[in-house]
mmCIF file of C-alpha atoms and ligand atoms in Angstrom:
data_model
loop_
_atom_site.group_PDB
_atom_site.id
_atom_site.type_symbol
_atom_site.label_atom_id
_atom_site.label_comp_id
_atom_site.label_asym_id
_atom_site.label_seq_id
_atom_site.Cartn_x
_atom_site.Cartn_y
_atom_site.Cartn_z
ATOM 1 C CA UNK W 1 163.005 188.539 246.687
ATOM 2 C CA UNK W 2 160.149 188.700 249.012
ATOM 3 C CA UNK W 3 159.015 190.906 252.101
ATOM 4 C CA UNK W 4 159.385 188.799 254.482
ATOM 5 C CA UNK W 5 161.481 185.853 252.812
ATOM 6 C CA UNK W 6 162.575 184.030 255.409
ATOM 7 C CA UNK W 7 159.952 181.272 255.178
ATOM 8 C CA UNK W 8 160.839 180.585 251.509
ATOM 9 C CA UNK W 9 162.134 176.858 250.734
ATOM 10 C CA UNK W 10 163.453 177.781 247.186
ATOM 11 C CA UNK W 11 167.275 178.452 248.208
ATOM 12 C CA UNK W 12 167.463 174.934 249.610
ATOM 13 C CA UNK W 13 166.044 173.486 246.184
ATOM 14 C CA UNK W 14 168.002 176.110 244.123
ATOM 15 C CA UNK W 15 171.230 175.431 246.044
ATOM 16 C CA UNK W 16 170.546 171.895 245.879
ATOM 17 C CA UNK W 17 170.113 171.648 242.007
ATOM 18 C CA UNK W 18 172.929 173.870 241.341
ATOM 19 C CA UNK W 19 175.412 171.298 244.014
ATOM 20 C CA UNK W 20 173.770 168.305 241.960
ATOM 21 C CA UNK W 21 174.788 169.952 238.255
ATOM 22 C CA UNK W 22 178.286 171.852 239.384
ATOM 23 C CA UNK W 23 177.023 175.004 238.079
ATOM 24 C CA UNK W 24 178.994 178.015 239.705
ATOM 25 C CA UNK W 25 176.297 179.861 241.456
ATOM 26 C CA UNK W 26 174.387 180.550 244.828
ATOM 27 C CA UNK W 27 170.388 181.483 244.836
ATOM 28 C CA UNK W 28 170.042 184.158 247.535
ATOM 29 C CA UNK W 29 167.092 185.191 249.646
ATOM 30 C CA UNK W 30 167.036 188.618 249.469
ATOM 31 C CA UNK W 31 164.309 190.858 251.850
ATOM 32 C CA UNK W 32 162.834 193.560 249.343
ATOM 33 C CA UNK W 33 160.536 196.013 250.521
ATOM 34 C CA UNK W 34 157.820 197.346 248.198
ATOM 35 C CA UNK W 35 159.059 200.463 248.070
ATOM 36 C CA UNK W 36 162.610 199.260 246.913
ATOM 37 C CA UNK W 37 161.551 196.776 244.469
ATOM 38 C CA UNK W 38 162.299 198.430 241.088
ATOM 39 C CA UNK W 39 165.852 199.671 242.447
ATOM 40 C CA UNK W 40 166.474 195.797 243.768
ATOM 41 C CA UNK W 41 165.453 194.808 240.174
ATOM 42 C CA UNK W 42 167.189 197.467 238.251
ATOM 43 C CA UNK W 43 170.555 196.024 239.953
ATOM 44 C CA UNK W 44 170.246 192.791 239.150
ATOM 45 C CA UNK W 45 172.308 192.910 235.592
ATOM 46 C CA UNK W 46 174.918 194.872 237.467
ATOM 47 C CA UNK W 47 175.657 192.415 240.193
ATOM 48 C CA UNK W 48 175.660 189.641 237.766
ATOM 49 C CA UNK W 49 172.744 188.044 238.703
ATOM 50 C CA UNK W 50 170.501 185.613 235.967
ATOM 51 C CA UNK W 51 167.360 186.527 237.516
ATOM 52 C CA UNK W 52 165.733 185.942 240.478
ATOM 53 C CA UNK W 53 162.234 184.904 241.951
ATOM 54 C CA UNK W 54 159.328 186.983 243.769
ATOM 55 C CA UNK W 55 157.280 186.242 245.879
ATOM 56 C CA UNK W 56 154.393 187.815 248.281
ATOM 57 C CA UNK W 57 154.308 190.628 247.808
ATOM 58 C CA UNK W 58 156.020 191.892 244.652
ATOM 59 C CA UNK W 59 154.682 189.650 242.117
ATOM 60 C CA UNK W 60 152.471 192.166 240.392
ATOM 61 C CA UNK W 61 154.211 195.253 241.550
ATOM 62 C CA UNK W 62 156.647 193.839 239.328
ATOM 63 C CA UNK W 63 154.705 194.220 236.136
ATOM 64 C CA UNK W 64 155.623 197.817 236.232
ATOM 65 C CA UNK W 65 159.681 197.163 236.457
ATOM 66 C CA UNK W 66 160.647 195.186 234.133
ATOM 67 C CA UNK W 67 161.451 195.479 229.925
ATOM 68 C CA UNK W 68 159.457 192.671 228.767
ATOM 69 C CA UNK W 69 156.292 190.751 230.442
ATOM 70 C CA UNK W 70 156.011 187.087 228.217
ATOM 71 C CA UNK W 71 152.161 186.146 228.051
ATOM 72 C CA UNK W 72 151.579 183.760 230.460
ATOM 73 C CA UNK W 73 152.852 186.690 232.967
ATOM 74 C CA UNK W 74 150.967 188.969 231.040
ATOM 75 C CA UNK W 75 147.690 186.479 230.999
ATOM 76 C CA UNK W 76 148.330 185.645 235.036
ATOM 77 C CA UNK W 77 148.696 189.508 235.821
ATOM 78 C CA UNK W 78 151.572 188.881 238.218
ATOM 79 C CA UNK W 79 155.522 188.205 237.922
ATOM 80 C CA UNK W 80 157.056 185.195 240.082
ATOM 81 C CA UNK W 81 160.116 184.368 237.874
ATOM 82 C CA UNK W 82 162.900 187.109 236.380
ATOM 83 C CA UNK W 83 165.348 186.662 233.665
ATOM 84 C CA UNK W 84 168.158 188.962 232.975
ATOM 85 C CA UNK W 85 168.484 188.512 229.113
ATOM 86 C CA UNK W 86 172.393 188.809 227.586
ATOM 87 C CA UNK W 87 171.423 192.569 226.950
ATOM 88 C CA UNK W 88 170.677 193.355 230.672
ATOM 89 C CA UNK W 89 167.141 193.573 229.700
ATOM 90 C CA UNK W 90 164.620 191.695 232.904
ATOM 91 C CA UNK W 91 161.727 189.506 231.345
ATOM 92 C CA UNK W 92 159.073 189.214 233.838
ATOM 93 C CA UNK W 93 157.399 185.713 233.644
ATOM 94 C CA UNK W 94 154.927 183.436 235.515
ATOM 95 C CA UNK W 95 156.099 179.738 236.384
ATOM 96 C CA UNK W 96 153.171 179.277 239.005
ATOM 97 C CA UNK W 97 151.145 177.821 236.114
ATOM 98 C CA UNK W 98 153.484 174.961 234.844
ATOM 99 C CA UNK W 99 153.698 173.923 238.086
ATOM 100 C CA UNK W 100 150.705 172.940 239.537
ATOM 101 C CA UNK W 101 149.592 171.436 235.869
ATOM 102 C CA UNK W 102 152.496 169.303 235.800
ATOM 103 C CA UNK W 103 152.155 168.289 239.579
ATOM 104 C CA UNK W 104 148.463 167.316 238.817
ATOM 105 C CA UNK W 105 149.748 165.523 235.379
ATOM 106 C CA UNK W 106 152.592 164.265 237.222
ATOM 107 C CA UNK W 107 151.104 162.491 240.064
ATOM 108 C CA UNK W 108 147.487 162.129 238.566
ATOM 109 C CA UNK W 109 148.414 160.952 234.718
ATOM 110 C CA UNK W 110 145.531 161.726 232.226
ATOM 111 C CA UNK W 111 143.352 164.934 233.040
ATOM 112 C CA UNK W 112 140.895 164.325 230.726
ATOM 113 C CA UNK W 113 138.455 162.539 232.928
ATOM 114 C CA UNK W 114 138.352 165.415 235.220
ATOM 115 C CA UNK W 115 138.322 168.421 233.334
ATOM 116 C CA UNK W 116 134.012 168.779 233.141
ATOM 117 C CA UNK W 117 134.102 171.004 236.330
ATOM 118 C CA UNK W 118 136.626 172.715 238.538
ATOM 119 C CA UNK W 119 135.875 173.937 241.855
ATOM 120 C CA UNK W 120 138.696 176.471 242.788
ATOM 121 C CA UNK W 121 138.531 177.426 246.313
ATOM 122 C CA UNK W 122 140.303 181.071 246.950
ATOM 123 C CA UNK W 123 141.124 183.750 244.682
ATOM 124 C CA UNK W 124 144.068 185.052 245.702
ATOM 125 C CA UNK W 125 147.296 185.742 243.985
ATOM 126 C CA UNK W 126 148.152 181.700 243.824
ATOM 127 C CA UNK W 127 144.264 180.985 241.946
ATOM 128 C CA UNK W 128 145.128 183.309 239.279
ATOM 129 C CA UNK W 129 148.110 180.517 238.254
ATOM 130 C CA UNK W 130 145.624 177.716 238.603
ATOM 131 C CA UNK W 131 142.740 179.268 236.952
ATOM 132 C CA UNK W 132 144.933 180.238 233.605
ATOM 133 C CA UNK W 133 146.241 176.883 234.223
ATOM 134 C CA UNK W 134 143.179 175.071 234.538
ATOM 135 C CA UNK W 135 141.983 176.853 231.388
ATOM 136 C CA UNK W 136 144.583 176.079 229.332
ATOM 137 C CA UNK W 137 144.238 172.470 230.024
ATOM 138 C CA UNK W 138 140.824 172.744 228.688
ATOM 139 C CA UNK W 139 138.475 172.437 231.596
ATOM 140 C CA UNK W 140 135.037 173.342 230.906
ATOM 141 C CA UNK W 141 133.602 175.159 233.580
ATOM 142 C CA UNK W 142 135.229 176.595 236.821
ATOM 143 C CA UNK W 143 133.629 177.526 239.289
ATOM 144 C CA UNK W 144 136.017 180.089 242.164
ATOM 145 C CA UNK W 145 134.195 179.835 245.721
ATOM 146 C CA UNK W 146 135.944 183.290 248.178
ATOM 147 C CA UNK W 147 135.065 184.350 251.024
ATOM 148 C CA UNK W 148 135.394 187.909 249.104
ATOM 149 C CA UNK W 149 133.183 187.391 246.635
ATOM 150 C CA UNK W 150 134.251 190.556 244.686
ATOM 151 C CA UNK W 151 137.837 188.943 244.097
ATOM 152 C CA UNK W 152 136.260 185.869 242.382
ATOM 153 C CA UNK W 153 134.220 188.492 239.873
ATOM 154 C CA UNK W 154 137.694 190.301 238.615
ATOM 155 C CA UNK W 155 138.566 186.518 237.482
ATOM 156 C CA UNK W 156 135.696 186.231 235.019
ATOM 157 C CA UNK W 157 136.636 189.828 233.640
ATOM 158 C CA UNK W 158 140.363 188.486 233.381
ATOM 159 C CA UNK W 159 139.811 184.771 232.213
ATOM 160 C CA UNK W 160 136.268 184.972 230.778
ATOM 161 C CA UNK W 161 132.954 182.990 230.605
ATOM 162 C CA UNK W 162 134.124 179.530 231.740
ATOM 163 C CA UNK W 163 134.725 181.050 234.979
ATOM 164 C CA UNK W 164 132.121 181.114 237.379
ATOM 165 C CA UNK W 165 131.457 182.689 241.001
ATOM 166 C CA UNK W 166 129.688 181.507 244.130
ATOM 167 C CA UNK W 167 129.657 180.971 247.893
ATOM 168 C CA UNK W 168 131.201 178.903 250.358
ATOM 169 C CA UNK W 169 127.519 177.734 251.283
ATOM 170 C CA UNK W 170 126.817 176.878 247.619
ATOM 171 C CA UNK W 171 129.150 173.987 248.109
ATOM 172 C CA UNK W 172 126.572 171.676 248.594
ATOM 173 C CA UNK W 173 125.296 172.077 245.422
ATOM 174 C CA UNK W 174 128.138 172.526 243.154
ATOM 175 C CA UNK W 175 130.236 169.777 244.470
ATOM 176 C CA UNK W 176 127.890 166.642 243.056
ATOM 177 C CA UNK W 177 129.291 168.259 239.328
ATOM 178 C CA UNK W 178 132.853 168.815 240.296
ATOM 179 C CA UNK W 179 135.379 166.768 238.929
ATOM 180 C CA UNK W 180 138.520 168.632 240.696
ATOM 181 C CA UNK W 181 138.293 170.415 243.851
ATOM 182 C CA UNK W 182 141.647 172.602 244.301
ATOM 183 C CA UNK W 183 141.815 174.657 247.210
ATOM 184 C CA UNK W 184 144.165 177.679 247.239
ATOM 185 C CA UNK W 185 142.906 179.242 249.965
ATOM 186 C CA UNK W 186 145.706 179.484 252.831
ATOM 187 C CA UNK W 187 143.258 178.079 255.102
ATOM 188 C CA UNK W 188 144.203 174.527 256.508
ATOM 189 C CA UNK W 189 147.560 176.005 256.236
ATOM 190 C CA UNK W 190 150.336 175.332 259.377
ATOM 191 C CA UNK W 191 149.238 178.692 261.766
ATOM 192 C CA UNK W 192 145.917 179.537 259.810
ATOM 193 C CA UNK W 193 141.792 178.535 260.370
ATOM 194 C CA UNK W 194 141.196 175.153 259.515
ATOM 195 C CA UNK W 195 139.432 174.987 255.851
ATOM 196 C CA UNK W 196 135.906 173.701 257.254
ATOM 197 C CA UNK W 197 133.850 172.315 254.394
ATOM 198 C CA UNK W 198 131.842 169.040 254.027
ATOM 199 C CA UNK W 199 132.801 167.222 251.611
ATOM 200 C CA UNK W 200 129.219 164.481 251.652
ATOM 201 C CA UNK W 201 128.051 165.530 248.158
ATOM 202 C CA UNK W 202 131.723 165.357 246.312
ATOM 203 C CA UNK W 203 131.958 162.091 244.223
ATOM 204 C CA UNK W 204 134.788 159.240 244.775
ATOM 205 C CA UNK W 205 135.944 159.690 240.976
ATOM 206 C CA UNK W 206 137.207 163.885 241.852
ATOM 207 C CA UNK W 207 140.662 164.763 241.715
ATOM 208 C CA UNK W 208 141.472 166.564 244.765
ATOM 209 C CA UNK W 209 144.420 168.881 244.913
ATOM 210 C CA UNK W 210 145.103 171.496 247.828
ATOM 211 C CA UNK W 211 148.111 174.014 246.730
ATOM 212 C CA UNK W 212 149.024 174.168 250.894
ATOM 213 C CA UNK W 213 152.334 171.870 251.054
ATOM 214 C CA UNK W 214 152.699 172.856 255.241
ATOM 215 C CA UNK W 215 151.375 170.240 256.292
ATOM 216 C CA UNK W 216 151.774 168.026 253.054
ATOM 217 C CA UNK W 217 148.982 165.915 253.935
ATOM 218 C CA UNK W 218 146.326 168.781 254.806
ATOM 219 C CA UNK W 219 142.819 167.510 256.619
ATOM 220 C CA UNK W 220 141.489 168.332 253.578
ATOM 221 C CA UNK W 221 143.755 165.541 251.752
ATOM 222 C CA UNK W 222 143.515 163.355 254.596
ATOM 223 C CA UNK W 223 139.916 163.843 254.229
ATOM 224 C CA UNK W 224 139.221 162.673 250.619
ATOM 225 C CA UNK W 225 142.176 159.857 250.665
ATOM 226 C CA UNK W 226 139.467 158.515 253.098
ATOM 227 C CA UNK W 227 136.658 158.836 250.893
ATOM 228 C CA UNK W 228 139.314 156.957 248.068
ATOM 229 C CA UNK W 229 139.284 159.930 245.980
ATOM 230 C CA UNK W 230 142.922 160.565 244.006
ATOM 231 C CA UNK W 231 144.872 163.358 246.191
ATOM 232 C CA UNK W 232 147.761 165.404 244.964
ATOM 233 C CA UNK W 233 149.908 167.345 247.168
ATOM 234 C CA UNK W 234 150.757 170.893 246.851
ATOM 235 C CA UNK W 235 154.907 170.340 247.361
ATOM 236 C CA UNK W 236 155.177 169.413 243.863
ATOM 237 C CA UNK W 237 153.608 172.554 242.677
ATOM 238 C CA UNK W 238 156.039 174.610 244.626
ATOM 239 C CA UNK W 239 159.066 171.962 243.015
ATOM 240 C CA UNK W 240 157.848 171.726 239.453
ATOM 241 C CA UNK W 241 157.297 175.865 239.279
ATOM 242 C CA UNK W 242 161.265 175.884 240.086
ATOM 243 C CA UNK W 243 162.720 173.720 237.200
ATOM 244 C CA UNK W 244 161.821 176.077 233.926
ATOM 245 C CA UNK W 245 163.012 179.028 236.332
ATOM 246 C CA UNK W 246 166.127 177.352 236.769
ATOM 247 C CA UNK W 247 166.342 175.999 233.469
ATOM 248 C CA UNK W 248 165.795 179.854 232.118
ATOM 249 C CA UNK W 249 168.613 180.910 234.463
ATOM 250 C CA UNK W 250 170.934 177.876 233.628
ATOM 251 C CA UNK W 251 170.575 175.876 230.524
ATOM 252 C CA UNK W 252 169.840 172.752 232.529
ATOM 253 C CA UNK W 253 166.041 171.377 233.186
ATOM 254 C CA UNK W 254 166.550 169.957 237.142
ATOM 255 C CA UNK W 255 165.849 166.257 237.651
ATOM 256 C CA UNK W 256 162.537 165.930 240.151
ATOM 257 C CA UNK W 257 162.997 162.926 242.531
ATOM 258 C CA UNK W 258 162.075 161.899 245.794
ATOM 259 C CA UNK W 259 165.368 163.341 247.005
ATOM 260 C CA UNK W 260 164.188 166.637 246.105
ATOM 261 C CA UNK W 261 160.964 166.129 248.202
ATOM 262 C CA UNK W 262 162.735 165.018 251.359
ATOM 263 C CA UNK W 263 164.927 167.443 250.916
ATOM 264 C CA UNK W 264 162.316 170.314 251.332
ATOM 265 C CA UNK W 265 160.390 167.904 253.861
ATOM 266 C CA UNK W 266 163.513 167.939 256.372
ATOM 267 C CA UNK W 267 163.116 170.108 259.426
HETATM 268 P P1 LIG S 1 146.680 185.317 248.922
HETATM 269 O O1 LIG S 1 146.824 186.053 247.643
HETATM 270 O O2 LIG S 1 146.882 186.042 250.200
HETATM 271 O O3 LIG S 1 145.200 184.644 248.928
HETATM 272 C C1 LIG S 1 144.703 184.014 250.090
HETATM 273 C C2 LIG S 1 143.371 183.341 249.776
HETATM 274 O O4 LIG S 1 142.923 182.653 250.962
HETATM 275 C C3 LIG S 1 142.259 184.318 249.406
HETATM 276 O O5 LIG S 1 141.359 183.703 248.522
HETATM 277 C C4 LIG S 1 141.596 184.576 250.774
HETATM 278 O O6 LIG S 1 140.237 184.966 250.674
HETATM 279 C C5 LIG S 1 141.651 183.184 251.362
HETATM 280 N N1 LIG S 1 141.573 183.247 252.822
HETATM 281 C C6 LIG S 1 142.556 183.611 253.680
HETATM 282 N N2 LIG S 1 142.089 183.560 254.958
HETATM 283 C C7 LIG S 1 140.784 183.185 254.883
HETATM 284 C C8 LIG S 1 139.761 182.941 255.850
HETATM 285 N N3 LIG S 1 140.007 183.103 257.162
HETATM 286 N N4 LIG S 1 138.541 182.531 255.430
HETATM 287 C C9 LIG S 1 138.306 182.360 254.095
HETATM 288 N N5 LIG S 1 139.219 182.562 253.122
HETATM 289 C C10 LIG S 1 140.450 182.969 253.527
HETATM 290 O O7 LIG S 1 147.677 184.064 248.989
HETATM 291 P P2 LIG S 1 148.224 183.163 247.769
HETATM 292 O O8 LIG S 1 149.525 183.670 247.319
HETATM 293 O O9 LIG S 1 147.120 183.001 246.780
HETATM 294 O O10 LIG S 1 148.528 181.780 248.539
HETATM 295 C C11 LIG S 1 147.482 180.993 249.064
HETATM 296 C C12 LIG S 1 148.046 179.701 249.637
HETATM 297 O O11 LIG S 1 148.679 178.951 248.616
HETATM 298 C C13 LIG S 1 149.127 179.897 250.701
HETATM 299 O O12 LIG S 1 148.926 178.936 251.716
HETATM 300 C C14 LIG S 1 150.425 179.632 249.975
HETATM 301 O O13 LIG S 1 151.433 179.103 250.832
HETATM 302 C C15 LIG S 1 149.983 178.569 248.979
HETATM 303 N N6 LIG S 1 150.805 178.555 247.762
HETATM 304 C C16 LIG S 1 151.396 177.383 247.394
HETATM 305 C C17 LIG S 1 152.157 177.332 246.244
HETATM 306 C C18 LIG S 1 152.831 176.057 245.848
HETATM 307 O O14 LIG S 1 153.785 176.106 245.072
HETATM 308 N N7 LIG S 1 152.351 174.917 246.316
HETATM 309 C C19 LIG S 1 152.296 178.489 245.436
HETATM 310 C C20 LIG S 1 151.680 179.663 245.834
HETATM 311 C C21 LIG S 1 150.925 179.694 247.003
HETATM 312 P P3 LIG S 1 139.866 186.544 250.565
HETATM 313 O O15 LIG S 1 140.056 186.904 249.130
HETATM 314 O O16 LIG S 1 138.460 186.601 251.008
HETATM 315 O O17 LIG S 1 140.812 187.283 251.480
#
């Protein structure tokens, strides 16, 4: 469910995963207004559906309409991922976390060696998911850098005194610390302002990861692949979010592969 939906890639991987396994079911995009949300969700059980997904922008509207928020929802302050339990009851939870750690851990092994300083570019509904995940993965200090500077403050009342706040023309002197730079911004985006930063003072051993997947190779990627800094996409965020949804929904944790990627790569 999202308002619009159109643009969302997750029927294609659904669909695809439940061809791959022969489970009997369809995953539907489905336009929800605001305004129609909590009916939408309240017929779920009826129609016989598992669950479903949200996305922009429903995911913390949602807190209000469902029976049972699990933590990491609850922590995140926002709903991407519904399960209708065997009693009809909807649990509201957050899968936007597991997958850009397990993207990052994925493609980049070990996180230890980069987890002194974060520099988290955006605060917007997506940076609350990396920021919970970044903490839980035990990075020291974070520091969020918005253009709305008020937006990075509610994150240190949310996720507490690792979290830090400054400006985009701080950069130059936060980046010689930073040992991951993760933008979440939407700018570099396919349609949106390029993300215009320079990158000089960042050093060759950051992890860079930008959470934009259109294009998959953003000019901030292409940027520090130049510079020989380790790069991680953002398509495996959107892929590896999918499998505990689907594995909630089905019994059956999805395989990731390349086919998966092209898959969501073809036109
Ligand atoms: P959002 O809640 O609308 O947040 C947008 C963020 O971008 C805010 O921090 C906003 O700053 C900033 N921004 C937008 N335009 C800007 C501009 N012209 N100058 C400076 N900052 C600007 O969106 P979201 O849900 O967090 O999503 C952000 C991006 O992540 C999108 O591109 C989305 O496609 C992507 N995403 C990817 C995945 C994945 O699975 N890979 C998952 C979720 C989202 P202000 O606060 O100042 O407005």
């Amino acid at each position: 469910m999202g308002f619009p939906v159109s643009a969302s890639l997750s029927p294609r991987l659904h669909n695809h995963w439940l061809a791959r396994y022969g489970i009997d079911g369809v995953y539907v995009p489905m336009t929800v207004a605001p305004e129609q949300l909590e009916r939408s969700l309240r017929a779920l059980p009826a129609l016989g559906f598992k669950g479903c997904n949200l996305t922009l922008p429903l995911k913390e509207e949602a807190l209000n309409y469902v029976d049972v928020i699990d933590p990491i929802a609850e922590s995140i302050g926002a709903i991407n991922t519904i399960i209708v339990e065997d009693n009809g009851r909807l649990k509201g939870s957050n899968t936007d976390a597991f997958g850009f750690i397990t993207n990052l851990k994925t493609t980049a092994g070990d996180l230890r060696k980069y987890i002194d300083h974060a520099v988290v570019l955006g605060a917007g509904g997506a940076a609350k998911a990396v920021v919970k995940a970044l903490l839980d993965e035990g990075v020291e200090r974070i520091t969020i850098v918005n253009r709305t500077r008020a937006k990075a403050e509610h994150f240190i009342q949310r996720f507490g005194n690792r979290v830090h706040v400054a400006e985009f023309s701080a950069l130059p002197q936060l980046l010689p610390s930073c040992s991951m730079l993760v933008n979440t911004t939407s700018l570099g985006m396919k349609g949106q302002e390029p993300l215009n930063i320079t990158l000089d003072a960042l050093p060759e051993t950051a992890l860079v990861t930008d959470i934009v997947y259109a294009p998959l190779e953003t000019e901030l990627l292409k940027a520090v692949r130049a510079r020989g800094n380790v790069v991680v996409d953002g398509l495996g965020m959107l892929i590896y979010q999918a499998t505990i949804g689907f594995e909630a929904w089905y019994g059956k944790m999805p395989e990731v592969d390349e086919a998966v990627r092209e898959l969501l790569l073809a036109p």
